[in-house]
Short mmCIF file of C-alpha atoms in Angstrom, two decimals:
data_model
loop_
_atom_site.label_atom_id
_atom_site.label_comp_id
_atom_site.label_asym_id
_atom_site.label_seq_id
_atom_site.Cartn_x
_atom_site.Cartn_y
_atom_site.Cartn_z
CA GLY A 603 -60.79 -21.99 -96.95
CA GLN A 604 -61.51 -18.64 -98.47
CA GLN A 605 -63.84 -18.64 -101.45
CA VAL A 606 -64.74 -15.98 -103.94
CA MET A 607 -68.16 -16.42 -105.55
CA GLN A 608 -68.66 -14.80 -108.94
CA ILE A 609 -71.97 -14.31 -110.75
CA PRO A 610 -73.37 -14.68 -113.28
CA GLN A 611 -71.54 -17.58 -114.90
CA TYR A 612 -72.63 -16.48 -118.39
CA GLN A 613 -74.07 -13.29 -119.81
CA HIS A 614 -75.36 -12.62 -123.29
CA VAL A 615 -75.91 -8.99 -124.19
CA GLN A 616 -76.70 -7.08 -127.34
CA GLU A 617 -73.87 -4.91 -128.54
CA GLY A 618 -74.30 -1.53 -126.92
CA GLU A 619 -75.94 -2.86 -123.77
CA ASP A 620 -74.31 -2.69 -120.37
CA PHE A 621 -72.76 -5.65 -118.52
CA THR A 622 -72.00 -6.26 -114.87
CA THR A 623 -70.27 -9.11 -113.06
CA TYR A 624 -70.16 -9.48 -109.29
CA CYS A 625 -67.78 -11.09 -106.83
CA ASN A 626 -68.64 -11.90 -103.24
CA SER A 627 -66.75 -13.30 -100.30
CA SER A 628 -67.88 -14.30 -96.82
CA THR A 629 -64.64 -12.93 -95.41
CA THR A 630 -62.93 -9.56 -95.69
CA LEU A 631 -60.60 -9.37 -98.66
CA SER A 632 -57.18 -7.72 -98.59
CA ASN A 633 -57.65 -6.67 -102.18
CA ILE A 634 -59.42 -7.70 -105.34
CA GLN A 635 -57.88 -8.03 -108.77
CA TRP A 636 -59.73 -8.30 -112.07
CA TYR A 637 -58.51 -10.18 -115.13
CA LYS A 638 -59.84 -10.67 -118.64
CA GLN A 639 -59.31 -13.78 -120.72
CA ARG A 640 -60.13 -13.64 -124.42
CA PRO A 641 -61.29 -16.89 -126.05
CA GLY A 642 -58.23 -19.10 -126.58
CA GLY A 643 -56.00 -16.69 -124.69
CA HIS A 644 -54.49 -16.26 -121.28
CA PRO A 645 -55.72 -14.06 -118.40
CA VAL A 646 -54.62 -10.45 -118.59
CA PHE A 647 -54.58 -8.15 -115.58
CA LEU A 648 -57.06 -5.28 -115.70
CA ILE A 649 -56.94 -3.58 -112.32
CA GLN A 650 -56.52 -3.93 -108.57
CA LEU A 651 -58.68 -2.46 -105.81
CA VAL A 652 -57.35 -2.17 -102.27
CA LYS A 653 -59.31 0.45 -100.33
CA SER A 654 -62.79 0.14 -98.86
CA GLY A 655 -65.35 1.73 -101.19
CA GLU A 656 -62.77 2.26 -103.93
CA VAL A 657 -64.02 3.01 -107.44
CA LYS A 658 -61.75 3.00 -110.48
CA LYS A 659 -62.55 3.60 -114.13
CA GLN A 660 -60.86 2.52 -117.32
CA LYS A 661 -62.68 4.06 -120.27
CA ARG A 662 -66.01 2.12 -120.38
CA LEU A 663 -65.09 -0.15 -117.46
CA THR A 664 -65.95 0.76 -113.86
CA PHE A 665 -64.62 -1.29 -110.96
CA GLN A 666 -65.92 -1.06 -107.40
CA PHE A 667 -64.80 -2.50 -104.09
CA GLY A 668 -67.45 -2.71 -101.38
CA GLU A 669 -67.34 -0.74 -98.16
CA ALA A 670 -66.90 -3.92 -96.15
CA LYS A 671 -64.30 -5.24 -98.63
CA LYS A 672 -66.35 -8.39 -99.13
CA ASN A 673 -67.65 -7.71 -102.61
CA SER A 674 -66.64 -6.16 -105.87
CA SER A 675 -68.14 -5.48 -109.26
CA LEU A 676 -67.05 -4.79 -112.81
CA HIS A 677 -69.42 -2.81 -114.99
CA ILE A 678 -68.98 -2.28 -118.72
CA THR A 679 -70.96 0.50 -120.34
CA ALA A 680 -72.12 0.13 -123.94
CA THR A 681 -70.44 -3.18 -124.70
CA GLN A 682 -68.47 -3.69 -127.89
CA THR A 683 -67.43 -6.88 -129.66
CA THR A 684 -63.92 -6.39 -128.31
CA ASP A 685 -65.30 -6.94 -124.79
CA VAL A 686 -65.98 -10.61 -125.50
CA GLY A 687 -64.23 -12.95 -123.08
CA THR A 688 -64.27 -14.23 -119.54
CA TYR A 689 -63.81 -11.83 -116.65
CA PHE A 690 -62.30 -13.12 -113.44
CA CYS A 691 -61.97 -11.57 -110.03
CA ALA A 692 -59.22 -12.75 -107.71
CA SER A 693 -58.42 -12.31 -104.07
CA ARG A 694 -54.70 -11.99 -103.60
CA ASP A 695 -52.64 -12.70 -100.50
CA ASP A 696 -49.72 -15.10 -100.64
CA LYS A 697 -52.25 -17.53 -102.11
CA ILE A 698 -54.53 -16.39 -104.86
CA ILE A 699 -58.19 -17.36 -105.08
CA PHE A 700 -60.00 -16.77 -108.34
CA GLY A 701 -63.72 -16.56 -108.87
CA LYS A 702 -65.06 -18.97 -111.49
CA GLY A 703 -65.45 -16.18 -114.00
CA THR A 704 -68.25 -14.62 -116.03
CA ARG A 705 -68.24 -15.39 -119.73
CA LEU A 706 -69.52 -12.47 -121.77
CA HIS A 707 -71.07 -13.05 -125.19
CA ILE A 708 -71.90 -10.09 -127.38
CA LEU A 709 -74.77 -10.42 -129.87
CA PRO A 710 -74.26 -8.14 -132.88
CA GLU B 288 -39.90 -8.23 -124.40
CA ALA B 289 -41.18 -8.96 -120.89
CA GLN B 290 -42.88 -12.32 -120.92
CA VAL B 291 -43.67 -15.64 -119.31
CA THR B 292 -42.98 -18.65 -121.49
CA GLN B 293 -44.24 -22.19 -121.10
CA ASN B 294 -43.27 -25.38 -122.86
CA PRO B 295 -44.71 -27.43 -124.32
CA ARG B 296 -47.87 -25.65 -125.44
CA TYR B 297 -49.64 -28.92 -126.16
CA LEU B 298 -48.96 -32.36 -124.77
CA ILE B 299 -50.72 -35.69 -125.08
CA THR B 300 -49.39 -38.41 -122.82
CA VAL B 301 -50.38 -41.66 -121.20
CA THR B 302 -51.22 -42.45 -117.61
CA GLY B 303 -48.18 -42.86 -115.40
CA LYS B 304 -45.56 -41.37 -117.70
CA LYS B 305 -43.70 -38.65 -115.83
CA LEU B 306 -43.70 -35.24 -117.45
CA THR B 307 -42.45 -31.73 -116.79
CA VAL B 308 -43.94 -28.47 -118.00
CA THR B 309 -41.41 -25.68 -117.96
CA CYS B 310 -42.09 -22.06 -117.06
CA SER B 311 -39.68 -19.18 -117.38
CA GLN B 312 -39.98 -15.42 -116.85
CA ASN B 313 -37.56 -12.67 -117.82
CA MET B 314 -38.87 -9.93 -115.52
CA ASN B 315 -36.86 -10.78 -112.39
CA HIS B 316 -40.09 -11.54 -110.56
CA GLU B 317 -39.96 -13.09 -107.12
CA TYR B 318 -43.45 -14.66 -107.14
CA MET B 319 -44.39 -17.46 -109.50
CA SER B 320 -47.45 -19.67 -109.59
CA TRP B 321 -49.10 -22.54 -111.43
CA TYR B 322 -52.82 -22.80 -112.17
CA ARG B 323 -55.08 -25.27 -113.82
CA GLN B 324 -58.18 -24.17 -115.67
CA ASP B 325 -61.13 -26.48 -116.14
CA PRO B 326 -64.56 -25.67 -117.62
CA GLY B 327 -66.89 -24.30 -114.98
CA LEU B 328 -64.18 -24.29 -112.31
CA GLY B 329 -62.21 -21.23 -113.27
CA LEU B 330 -58.54 -20.93 -112.36
CA ARG B 331 -57.30 -22.93 -109.40
CA GLN B 332 -53.88 -22.41 -107.90
CA ILE B 333 -51.72 -25.54 -107.75
CA TYR B 334 -48.47 -24.29 -106.21
CA TYR B 335 -46.81 -20.95 -105.74
CA SER B 336 -43.33 -19.73 -104.93
CA MET B 337 -42.52 -16.56 -103.05
CA ASN B 338 -38.84 -16.71 -104.02
CA VAL B 339 -36.00 -19.09 -104.82
CA GLU B 340 -36.20 -22.32 -102.80
CA VAL B 341 -39.56 -21.27 -101.28
CA THR B 342 -42.65 -23.11 -102.50
CA ASP B 343 -46.11 -23.58 -101.02
CA LYS B 344 -49.26 -25.49 -101.82
CA GLY B 345 -52.19 -23.79 -103.45
CA ASP B 346 -55.72 -25.15 -103.49
CA VAL B 347 -55.16 -28.22 -105.65
CA PRO B 348 -51.58 -29.50 -105.14
CA GLU B 349 -52.30 -33.25 -105.13
CA GLY B 350 -50.45 -35.09 -107.89
CA TYR B 351 -48.08 -32.22 -108.68
CA LYS B 352 -44.58 -31.17 -107.68
CA VAL B 353 -42.67 -27.97 -108.28
CA SER B 354 -39.19 -26.64 -107.70
CA ARG B 355 -37.66 -23.17 -107.68
CA LYS B 356 -33.91 -23.52 -107.98
CA GLU B 357 -33.50 -20.34 -110.02
CA LYS B 358 -35.48 -17.13 -109.89
CA ARG B 359 -36.56 -17.26 -113.51
CA ASN B 360 -37.72 -20.89 -113.71
CA PHE B 361 -40.60 -22.70 -112.04
CA PRO B 362 -41.22 -26.13 -113.57
CA LEU B 363 -44.35 -28.16 -112.88
CA ILE B 364 -43.78 -31.89 -112.50
CA LEU B 365 -46.37 -34.62 -112.81
CA GLU B 366 -44.67 -37.75 -111.50
CA SER B 367 -47.49 -40.12 -112.46
CA PRO B 368 -50.12 -38.30 -114.54
CA SER B 369 -53.70 -39.47 -114.43
CA PRO B 370 -56.65 -38.64 -116.71
CA ASN B 371 -58.11 -36.25 -114.10
CA GLN B 372 -55.07 -34.07 -114.65
CA THR B 373 -56.17 -33.39 -118.21
CA SER B 374 -56.50 -29.62 -118.18
CA LEU B 375 -55.22 -26.26 -119.38
CA TYR B 376 -52.27 -25.13 -117.28
CA PHE B 377 -51.06 -21.58 -116.81
CA CYS B 378 -47.89 -20.32 -115.24
CA ALA B 379 -47.85 -16.77 -113.90
CA SER B 380 -45.40 -14.43 -112.25
CA SER B 381 -45.48 -11.15 -110.37
CA TYR B 382 -42.91 -8.82 -108.88
CA GLN B 383 -43.88 -9.93 -105.39
CA ALA B 384 -46.92 -11.41 -103.64
CA ARG B 385 -50.09 -9.64 -102.57
CA GLU B 386 -50.58 -6.31 -104.31
CA TYR B 387 -48.90 -6.90 -107.62
CA GLU B 388 -50.38 -7.86 -110.94
CA GLN B 389 -49.72 -11.27 -112.36
CA TYR B 390 -48.38 -11.91 -115.85
CA PHE B 391 -49.57 -15.15 -117.35
CA GLY B 392 -47.90 -17.48 -119.79
CA PRO B 393 -49.70 -18.66 -122.93
CA GLY B 394 -50.87 -21.93 -121.38
CA THR B 395 -50.16 -25.63 -121.82
CA ARG B 396 -52.97 -27.93 -122.86
CA LEU B 397 -52.34 -31.36 -121.37
CA THR B 398 -54.27 -34.50 -122.25
CA VAL B 399 -53.65 -37.68 -120.26
CA THR B 400 -55.12 -40.84 -121.77
#
């Protein structure tokens, strides 16, 4: 079945450094959704990308969908302590396939 | 307030004792789904429902049952729980399938001894 591979599994950064997580699929994705889960919390929707090559920004967060619609990335510029958590990508048709997530730790 | 609620939030039970985790949403969403979250494995879909009386298997349906008799409710049933079903469970809903964001409940931490 369809799989969505997400890397890295963990990332430690100094506060103020940038952070990127990547999702890859061997098959073309209809769309890609990104979620954030704070420690002890539940996943919260961040954004959805649908079009080939699409780029969307939310303040310090930049989301990209690859031209072939097989990969996506989330980039955070100048991380802050509020960015701590696990970031998940998800491929959404009738079924939903999540990547395993990237856990972001911020070192003060 | 628009929300997804789950009950109970925490549950410790013994092998073989049937249990139900309830899920309810007040947003008139058609799509509802159950996930389990395990360390290192991310979120895995157990079952989903496109609408009332329509349910389908996700990636890890073995050992679980669901029903969708009303639009707002989507209970998860473990007929004979086993220790490998110890996990954190999330219910989620969205307006429809495909290109709609999901709203997640707060989670149910289940321990089966």
